[in-house]
Short mmCIF file of C-alpha atoms and ligand atoms in Angstrom, two decimals:
data_model
loop_
_atom_site.label_atom_id
_atom_site.label_comp_id
_atom_site.label_asym_id
_atom_site.label_seq_id
_atom_site.Cartn_x
_atom_site.Cartn_y
_atom_site.Cartn_z
CA MET F 24 7.27 -3.27 -27.56
CA ARG F 25 10.47 -2.47 -25.68
CA VAL F 26 10.91 -2.28 -21.92
CA ARG F 27 13.43 -0.63 -19.63
CA ILE F 28 13.34 -1.13 -15.87
CA HIS F 29 14.87 2.02 -14.46
CA ARG F 30 14.73 0.81 -10.89
CA GLY F 31 13.46 -2.44 -9.39
CA ALA F 32 15.59 -5.08 -11.09
CA ARG F 33 17.78 -5.28 -8.02
CA GLN F 34 15.74 -3.76 -5.20
CA ILE F 35 12.41 -3.59 -3.44
CA GLY F 36 10.82 -0.18 -3.85
CA GLY F 37 11.34 2.82 -6.09
CA THR F 38 9.90 0.91 -9.04
CA VAL F 39 10.02 2.69 -12.42
CA VAL F 40 9.32 0.78 -15.67
CA GLU F 41 9.36 2.47 -19.10
CA LEU F 42 7.60 0.92 -22.13
CA GLU F 43 8.18 2.01 -25.72
CA HIS F 44 6.40 1.23 -28.99
CA ASP F 45 6.58 3.20 -32.24
CA GLY F 46 8.34 6.08 -30.52
CA ARG F 47 5.60 6.48 -27.91
CA ARG F 48 6.37 5.70 -24.30
CA LEU F 49 4.46 4.88 -21.11
CA LEU F 50 5.64 4.51 -17.52
CA LEU F 51 4.39 1.87 -15.12
CA ASP F 52 4.86 3.32 -11.61
CA CYS F 53 7.33 6.02 -10.63
CA GLY F 54 8.32 5.24 -7.08
CA LEU F 55 10.57 6.63 -4.43
CA PRO F 56 13.13 4.08 -3.16
CA LEU F 57 12.36 2.94 0.40
CA ASP F 58 15.43 4.77 1.70
CA GLY F 59 15.24 7.51 -0.95
CA ASP F 60 15.16 11.25 -0.37
CA PRO F 61 12.58 12.87 -2.69
CA ASP F 62 14.70 16.03 -2.82
CA ASP F 63 17.80 14.20 -4.03
CA PRO F 64 18.17 15.11 -7.76
CA GLY F 65 19.90 11.75 -8.40
CA VAL F 66 16.79 9.83 -7.46
CA MET F 67 14.82 10.90 -10.57
CA PRO F 68 15.11 8.31 -13.37
CA ALA F 69 16.41 9.42 -16.78
CA VAL F 70 13.05 9.36 -18.58
CA ASP F 71 12.51 11.97 -21.31
CA GLY F 72 9.27 13.82 -20.68
CA LEU F 73 9.10 13.22 -16.94
CA ALA F 74 10.39 16.61 -15.83
CA VAL F 75 10.30 18.55 -19.12
CA ALA F 76 7.55 18.27 -21.75
CA ASP F 77 8.18 15.64 -24.45
CA ASP F 78 5.36 14.36 -26.67
CA GLY F 79 6.89 10.87 -26.66
CA LEU F 80 5.92 10.25 -23.04
CA LEU F 81 2.17 9.56 -22.86
CA GLY F 82 1.82 9.26 -19.11
CA VAL F 83 2.21 7.09 -16.05
CA VAL F 84 0.02 4.19 -14.96
CA LEU F 85 0.09 3.72 -11.21
CA SER F 86 -0.39 0.14 -9.96
CA HIS F 87 -1.29 1.20 -6.40
CA GLY F 88 -0.95 3.90 -3.79
CA HIS F 89 2.27 2.92 -2.01
CA ARG F 90 4.97 5.60 -2.06
CA ASP F 91 7.59 3.18 -3.39
CA HIS F 92 5.44 3.16 -6.59
CA TRP F 93 4.36 6.85 -6.91
CA GLY F 94 6.75 8.84 -4.68
CA LEU F 95 8.55 10.66 -7.50
CA LEU F 96 5.38 11.83 -9.26
CA PRO F 97 4.97 15.03 -7.19
CA ARG F 98 8.25 16.09 -8.87
CA ALA F 99 7.09 15.23 -12.40
CA ARG F 100 5.83 18.01 -14.66
CA ALA F 101 2.28 18.99 -13.69
CA ALA F 102 0.71 18.24 -17.10
CA LEU F 103 1.99 14.65 -17.28
CA PRO F 104 -1.10 12.40 -17.45
CA ILE F 105 -1.42 9.96 -14.55
CA PHE F 106 -3.78 6.99 -14.57
CA MET F 107 -4.78 5.32 -11.29
CA GLY F 108 -7.65 3.65 -9.48
CA GLU F 109 -10.51 5.94 -8.47
CA ALA F 110 -10.28 4.90 -4.80
CA THR F 111 -6.51 5.44 -4.89
CA GLU F 112 -7.12 9.01 -6.06
CA ARG F 113 -9.73 9.57 -3.33
CA ILE F 114 -7.30 8.24 -0.69
CA PHE F 115 -4.56 10.62 -1.95
CA THR F 116 -7.01 13.51 -1.70
CA ALA F 117 -8.01 12.48 1.83
CA ALA F 118 -4.38 12.06 2.92
CA ALA F 119 -3.11 15.33 1.43
CA PRO F 120 -3.97 17.65 4.37
CA PHE F 121 -2.26 15.25 6.79
CA VAL F 122 0.70 13.70 4.92
CA PRO F 123 3.28 16.09 3.45
CA GLY F 124 4.36 15.30 -0.11
CA THR F 125 1.21 13.34 -1.01
CA LEU F 126 0.39 13.18 -4.73
CA THR F 127 -2.29 15.76 -5.49
CA THR F 128 -2.32 15.57 -9.32
CA LYS F 129 -5.80 14.82 -10.68
CA ALA F 130 -6.02 11.52 -12.53
CA SER F 131 -6.33 11.74 -16.33
CA GLY F 132 -8.20 8.44 -16.27
CA HIS F 133 -9.15 5.71 -13.84
CA LEU F 134 -8.18 2.06 -13.80
CA VAL F 135 -11.27 -0.14 -13.75
CA ASP F 136 -11.01 -3.88 -13.06
CA GLY F 137 -10.99 -5.80 -16.34
CA GLN F 138 -11.54 -2.74 -18.54
CA PRO F 139 -8.82 -1.96 -21.11
CA LEU F 140 -7.54 1.60 -21.05
CA GLU F 141 -6.12 2.88 -24.36
CA VAL F 142 -3.08 5.14 -24.01
CA GLY F 143 -1.63 5.78 -27.46
CA PRO F 144 -0.52 2.41 -28.86
CA PHE F 145 -0.76 0.75 -25.45
CA ALA F 146 -3.86 -1.11 -24.23
CA VAL F 147 -3.53 -1.43 -20.46
CA THR F 148 -5.91 -3.90 -18.80
CA PRO F 149 -5.88 -3.63 -15.01
CA HIS F 150 -7.12 -6.35 -12.68
CA LEU F 151 -7.70 -5.75 -8.98
CA VAL F 152 -5.32 -7.76 -6.82
CA CYS F 153 -4.87 -8.62 -3.16
CA HIS F 154 -2.19 -6.42 -1.54
CA SER F 155 -1.75 -4.39 1.61
CA ALA F 156 -2.70 -1.25 -0.35
CA PHE F 157 -6.38 -0.71 -1.17
CA ASP F 158 -7.32 -0.53 -4.88
CA ALA F 159 -4.13 -2.27 -6.15
CA TYR F 160 -3.85 -3.65 -9.71
CA GLU F 161 -1.81 -5.94 -11.86
CA LEU F 162 -1.40 -4.47 -15.35
CA THR F 163 -1.50 -6.40 -18.62
CA VAL F 164 -0.17 -4.24 -21.45
CA ASP F 165 -0.66 -5.00 -25.16
CA ALA F 166 1.22 -3.13 -27.88
CA GLY F 167 2.48 -4.09 -31.33
CA GLY F 168 1.09 -7.61 -30.99
CA ARG F 169 3.13 -8.33 -27.87
CA ARG F 170 1.87 -8.74 -24.29
CA LEU F 171 3.52 -7.74 -21.02
CA PHE F 172 2.16 -8.70 -17.60
CA TYR F 173 3.24 -6.59 -14.59
CA SER F 174 2.27 -8.07 -11.23
CA GLY F 175 2.58 -4.79 -9.29
CA ASP F 176 2.68 -5.71 -5.61
CA ILE F 177 0.60 -8.79 -4.92
CA ARG F 178 -0.25 -11.39 -2.30
CA GLY F 179 -2.53 -14.38 -1.90
CA HIS F 180 -3.21 -14.35 1.85
CA GLY F 181 -5.04 -11.07 2.53
CA ARG F 182 -8.74 -10.28 2.83
CA LYS F 183 -9.02 -10.23 -0.97
CA ALA F 184 -7.27 -13.58 -1.44
CA GLN F 185 -10.07 -14.56 -3.83
CA LEU F 186 -8.67 -12.01 -6.29
CA PHE F 187 -5.38 -13.89 -6.29
CA GLU F 188 -7.23 -17.17 -6.83
CA ARG F 189 -9.21 -15.55 -9.67
CA LEU F 190 -5.98 -14.55 -11.36
CA ILE F 191 -4.62 -18.11 -11.01
CA ALA F 192 -7.87 -19.60 -12.34
CA GLN F 193 -8.26 -17.12 -15.22
CA PRO F 194 -4.74 -15.94 -16.06
CA PRO F 195 -4.07 -13.70 -19.05
CA SER F 196 -3.03 -15.89 -21.97
CA ASN F 197 -0.06 -15.56 -24.34
CA VAL F 198 2.06 -13.45 -22.03
CA ASP F 199 5.38 -12.72 -23.73
CA ALA F 200 7.06 -11.15 -20.72
CA MET F 201 6.03 -11.13 -17.08
CA LEU F 202 7.48 -8.66 -14.59
CA MET F 203 6.93 -10.42 -11.28
CA GLU F 204 7.63 -8.98 -7.84
CA GLY F 205 9.72 -11.09 -5.46
CA SER F 206 9.68 -9.17 -2.18
CA SER F 207 9.42 -12.28 -0.02
CA ILE F 208 12.42 -14.03 -1.61
CA GLY F 209 15.22 -13.81 0.92
CA ARG F 210 12.75 -13.04 3.73
CA LEU F 211 10.93 -16.38 3.76
CA ASP F 212 12.02 -19.89 2.79
CA ALA F 213 10.29 -21.58 -0.11
CA ALA F 214 8.37 -24.06 2.06
CA SER F 215 6.93 -21.47 4.47
CA ARG F 216 3.68 -19.55 4.20
CA PHE F 217 2.69 -16.22 5.65
CA PRO F 218 -0.17 -16.04 8.17
CA SER F 219 -3.43 -14.91 6.58
CA GLU F 220 -5.23 -11.69 7.55
CA GLY F 221 -7.72 -13.99 9.34
CA ASP F 222 -4.83 -15.40 11.42
CA ILE F 223 -3.74 -11.84 12.20
CA GLU F 224 -7.27 -10.99 13.30
CA SER F 225 -7.18 -13.92 15.76
CA GLN F 226 -3.77 -12.95 17.11
CA LEU F 227 -4.94 -9.35 17.52
CA PHE F 228 -8.06 -10.54 19.37
CA ASP F 229 -5.95 -12.64 21.75
CA ALA F 230 -3.61 -9.71 22.42
CA ILE F 231 -6.44 -7.23 22.95
CA ALA F 232 -8.36 -9.63 25.20
CA ALA F 233 -5.21 -10.14 27.30
CA THR F 234 -4.66 -6.38 27.70
CA GLU F 235 -5.84 -4.95 30.97
CA GLY F 236 -5.93 -1.33 29.80
CA MET F 237 -6.00 0.43 26.47
CA ALA F 238 -4.66 -1.38 23.38
CA LEU F 239 -2.65 0.80 20.99
CA VAL F 240 -2.40 -0.74 17.52
CA ALA F 241 0.15 1.11 15.38
CA ALA F 242 -1.18 0.23 11.92
CA SER F 243 -1.09 2.42 8.84
CA ALA F 244 -4.61 3.74 8.26
CA GLN F 245 -4.05 3.17 4.54
CA ASN F 246 -3.60 -0.59 5.05
CA ILE F 247 -7.35 -1.08 4.86
CA ASP F 248 -7.18 -4.90 5.09
CA ARG F 249 -5.34 -4.52 8.39
CA VAL F 250 -7.70 -1.86 9.73
CA VAL F 251 -10.58 -4.26 9.03
CA SER F 252 -8.72 -7.05 10.91
CA ILE F 253 -8.15 -4.67 13.83
CA PHE F 254 -11.78 -3.55 13.83
CA ARG F 255 -13.08 -7.14 13.79
CA ALA F 256 -10.75 -8.13 16.65
CA THR F 257 -11.82 -5.00 18.56
CA ARG F 258 -15.51 -5.77 18.14
CA ARG F 259 -14.99 -9.41 19.18
CA ALA F 260 -13.29 -8.12 22.33
CA GLY F 261 -16.33 -5.92 23.04
CA ARG F 262 -14.32 -2.73 22.65
CA THR F 263 -14.60 0.47 20.59
CA LEU F 264 -12.07 1.33 17.87
CA VAL F 265 -10.70 4.87 18.26
CA VAL F 266 -9.36 6.61 15.14
CA ASP F 267 -7.95 10.09 14.56
CA LEU F 268 -9.19 12.49 11.88
CA TYR F 269 -6.61 11.33 9.34
CA ALA F 270 -7.63 7.68 9.67
CA ALA F 271 -11.32 8.67 9.67
CA GLU F 272 -10.81 10.49 6.36
CA ILE F 273 -8.92 7.57 4.78
CA LEU F 274 -11.65 5.10 5.77
CA HIS F 275 -14.29 7.49 4.41
CA ALA F 276 -12.36 7.80 1.13
CA THR F 277 -12.70 4.07 0.45
CA ASN F 278 -16.41 4.76 -0.11
CA ARG F 279 -17.20 1.18 0.96
CA ALA F 280 -20.11 0.42 3.26
CA THR F 281 -18.28 -2.68 4.53
CA ILE F 282 -15.24 -0.77 5.82
CA PRO F 283 -15.38 0.69 9.36
CA GLN F 284 -16.56 4.31 9.51
CA THR F 285 -16.86 6.85 12.30
CA SER F 286 -20.65 6.71 11.91
CA TRP F 287 -20.60 3.13 13.22
CA PRO F 288 -21.51 2.74 16.91
CA ASP F 289 -18.28 0.88 17.78
CA VAL F 290 -15.95 3.39 16.09
CA ALA F 291 -15.09 6.75 17.70
CA LEU F 292 -13.11 9.82 16.67
CA PHE F 293 -10.29 11.16 18.84
CA THR F 294 -8.52 14.34 17.80
CA PRO F 295 -5.07 14.67 19.38
CA GLN F 296 -3.82 18.16 20.18
CA HIS F 297 -1.72 18.53 17.00
CA GLN F 298 -4.81 17.75 14.88
CA ARG F 299 -6.98 20.23 16.79
CA VAL F 300 -4.35 22.91 16.07
CA LYS F 301 -4.31 21.86 12.40
CA ILE F 302 -8.11 21.85 12.09
CA LYS F 303 -8.20 25.43 13.37
CA ALA F 304 -5.20 26.70 11.40
CA GLU F 305 -6.24 25.12 8.10
CA GLY F 306 -10.01 25.39 8.45
CA LEU F 307 -10.62 21.64 8.34
CA PHE F 308 -13.95 21.95 10.20
CA PRO F 309 -15.97 20.33 7.38
CA LEU F 310 -13.86 17.17 7.86
CA LEU F 311 -14.43 17.24 11.58
CA ASP F 312 -18.17 17.72 11.02
CA ARG F 313 -18.27 14.62 8.88
CA HIS F 314 -16.86 12.46 11.69
CA LYS F 315 -18.35 13.96 14.83
CA ALA F 316 -21.10 11.35 15.43
CA ASN F 317 -19.03 9.53 18.08
CA ARG F 318 -16.29 11.62 19.67
CA ALA F 319 -13.92 10.08 22.20
CA PHE F 320 -12.65 12.88 24.43
CA PRO F 321 -9.58 12.40 26.68
CA GLU F 322 -11.68 12.27 29.86
CA ALA F 323 -13.81 9.41 28.48
CA LEU F 324 -10.73 7.49 27.31
CA ALA F 325 -9.10 7.91 30.73
CA ALA F 326 -12.25 6.92 32.64
CA GLU F 327 -12.38 3.43 31.09
CA PRO F 328 -9.27 2.75 28.98
CA SER F 329 -10.06 -0.98 28.81
CA ARG F 330 -13.07 -0.17 26.60
CA PHE F 331 -10.87 1.09 23.77
CA VAL F 332 -8.50 -0.01 21.04
CA VAL F 333 -6.71 2.96 19.48
CA LEU F 334 -5.57 2.94 15.84
CA PHE F 335 -2.38 4.46 17.08
CA ARG F 336 0.22 6.85 15.71
CA GLY F 337 3.26 8.06 17.60
CA THR F 338 1.96 11.62 17.47
CA MET F 339 -0.92 10.58 19.79
CA LEU F 340 1.28 9.29 22.59
CA ALA F 341 1.79 12.60 24.41
CA ASP F 342 -2.00 13.18 24.46
CA LEU F 343 -2.68 9.73 25.91
CA VAL F 344 0.06 10.12 28.54
CA ARG F 345 -1.25 13.57 29.50
CA ALA F 346 -4.82 12.29 29.79
CA GLY F 347 -3.68 9.44 32.05
CA CYS F 348 -4.95 6.66 29.75
CA LEU F 349 -2.03 4.27 29.76
CA SER F 350 -2.15 2.29 32.98
CA GLY F 351 -2.15 -1.38 31.91
CA ALA F 352 -1.85 -0.42 28.25
CA ARG F 353 -0.14 -2.50 25.58
CA ALA F 354 1.06 -1.50 22.10
CA ILE F 355 0.95 -3.75 19.06
CA TRP F 356 3.07 -3.23 15.95
CA PRO F 357 1.19 -4.73 12.98
CA GLN F 358 3.77 -3.63 10.42
CA TRP F 359 7.01 -5.02 9.08
CA ASP F 360 9.44 -5.14 12.02
CA GLY F 361 12.17 -3.59 9.81
CA TYR F 362 10.37 -0.25 10.20
CA LEU F 363 10.94 -0.46 13.96
CA LYS F 364 14.67 -0.28 13.33
CA ASP F 365 14.61 3.01 11.42
CA GLU F 366 14.85 6.36 13.18
CA ARG F 367 11.11 6.90 13.63
CA GLY F 368 10.54 3.31 14.75
CA ALA F 369 13.36 3.49 17.26
CA SER F 370 12.11 6.77 18.74
CA LEU F 371 8.57 5.35 19.00
CA GLN F 372 9.93 2.30 20.84
CA ALA F 373 11.83 4.56 23.22
CA ALA F 374 8.77 6.74 23.85
CA LEU F 375 6.56 3.69 24.56
CA ALA F 376 9.20 2.25 26.89
CA ALA F 377 9.36 5.60 28.73
CA ALA F 378 5.57 5.41 29.17
CA SER F 379 5.92 1.77 30.43
CA VAL F 380 3.87 0.43 27.52
CA PRO F 381 5.10 -2.97 26.25
CA LEU F 382 5.23 -3.50 22.49
CA ASP F 383 4.51 -6.73 20.57
CA VAL F 384 4.78 -7.38 16.83
CA ILE F 385 1.77 -9.03 15.13
CA HIS F 386 2.10 -8.90 11.38
CA THR F 387 1.82 -10.63 8.05
CA SER F 388 3.40 -9.60 4.79
CA GLY F 389 1.76 -7.50 2.08
CA HIS F 390 3.58 -9.66 -0.47
CA ALA F 391 3.07 -13.19 -1.75
CA SER F 392 4.92 -16.16 -0.31
CA ILE F 393 7.31 -17.98 -2.65
CA PHE F 394 4.75 -20.79 -2.82
CA ASP F 395 2.09 -18.39 -4.14
CA LEU F 396 4.54 -16.71 -6.54
CA GLN F 397 5.29 -20.16 -7.97
CA ARG F 398 1.55 -20.78 -8.41
CA LEU F 399 1.20 -17.43 -10.17
CA ALA F 400 4.16 -17.99 -12.50
CA ALA F 401 2.93 -21.51 -13.34
CA ALA F 402 -0.57 -20.20 -14.14
CA ILE F 403 0.63 -17.40 -16.43
CA ARG F 404 3.44 -19.40 -18.08
CA PRO F 405 5.18 -16.37 -19.61
CA ARG F 406 7.75 -16.77 -22.40
CA ALA F 407 10.09 -14.76 -20.19
CA LEU F 408 9.77 -14.12 -16.47
CA VAL F 409 11.69 -11.00 -15.42
CA PRO F 410 12.33 -10.33 -11.70
CA ILE F 411 11.29 -6.96 -10.27
CA HIS F 412 10.73 -5.44 -6.80
CA THR F 413 13.23 -7.89 -5.25
CA PHE F 414 16.65 -7.99 -3.67
CA GLU F 415 17.06 -11.59 -4.83
CA ALA F 416 16.76 -11.66 -8.65
CA GLY F 417 19.64 -14.16 -8.72
CA ARG F 418 17.49 -16.74 -6.93
CA PHE F 419 14.61 -16.56 -9.43
CA PRO F 420 16.07 -19.15 -11.86
CA SER F 421 16.10 -21.80 -9.11
CA LEU F 422 12.46 -21.08 -8.21
CA PHE F 423 10.68 -20.35 -11.53
CA ASP F 424 10.78 -21.39 -15.21
CA ASN F 425 11.87 -19.20 -18.15
CA VAL F 426 13.58 -16.58 -15.97
CA VAL F 427 15.47 -13.82 -17.74
CA VAL F 428 17.23 -11.47 -15.33
CA ARG F 429 17.41 -7.91 -16.67
CA ALA F 430 19.53 -5.03 -15.40
CA ASP F 431 18.29 -1.60 -14.37
CA GLY F 432 18.64 0.80 -17.31
CA GLU F 433 18.76 -1.93 -20.00
CA TRP F 434 16.30 -1.73 -22.95
CA TRP F 435 14.95 -5.12 -24.06
CA GLU F 436 12.34 -6.44 -26.47
CA VAL F 437 9.17 -8.09 -25.11
ZN1 ZN K 43 6.18 -1.92 -3.49
ZN1 ZN K 44 2.87 -2.00 -2.33
#
């Protein structure tokens, strides 16, 4: 089996890995770089069969639903087979009416934890992992008697930390090459750990309890671990979690009885003006029907803002200002603070400041600490450990054994 990392050997995001055996090829992920423009022709990797039909390319296996791993697939040829988790596909479908550019291709097959998927000469065995995306997998690929392990994006301190411990306790054996992400290298020193999701829940509770008015928590609805932390903190504070129709649909798409839903008594649906316009224009009434059990109308939010925690997006701010909900309010940013520095983050900060709403960051990483990456590498003991999804490949040899740094675009044997 041969491997070529098209993108990821030197950067976080935009991951594309091509595998080849006996003239048949398979892609692992096909992501848009974090700062990439999907319309830029130069951003598409040079993979035969991605844009134009070529029998050699069998398909793409998607590790998880983050755009830096699938963002170029809407530009791939429509008939290219894509394999992904079933919940990932449901979340794409739920997001599509609300998020432009979402992948809408139907999966050719689903990844199931521990179940090998045969794609031509490749046997791909996915295992569920802990990450800030729901339904995320590591992928172990066997072909031609060789074995490749691809970590995908992974962490050991989220709500599914037991999946990380399971992987350490029962690692795949005889791994010839391991592609391991290293997002935290350069962001965290080797001795430090990230707070757990449980720690984040406690910090959120403290912040909500100390907020006189409405709490606005600007989390991504697709970071299900975080939404659960927010919900638990909200409930502990005796408040109701308010979600918009997009978030309601994403939570519904998880199809998990343990994940907050609008049918729960302490969750309510709020439809900001732009969503009401959209519902009418695009006939989304069946979605609204599904979530109408507990509606939070502007008058109710304004009457007692201290009863509510809003799963907040910037597009809601004008509605909340207009309704007079924000006296004593506080906003919380439970995302990477780097996003606050980009254009959208900066304009959100300015808009909150104009509304006199203070903003605090409460966050933990979606990626493993160096300590946990070292535990993972030591458990798998690959013959070669190849850095991916990192800006710091050059630091791998000082942190892990058997490191072989590969360049983007280089073919190599597993
Ligand atoms: Zn990623
Ligand atoms: Zn990710």
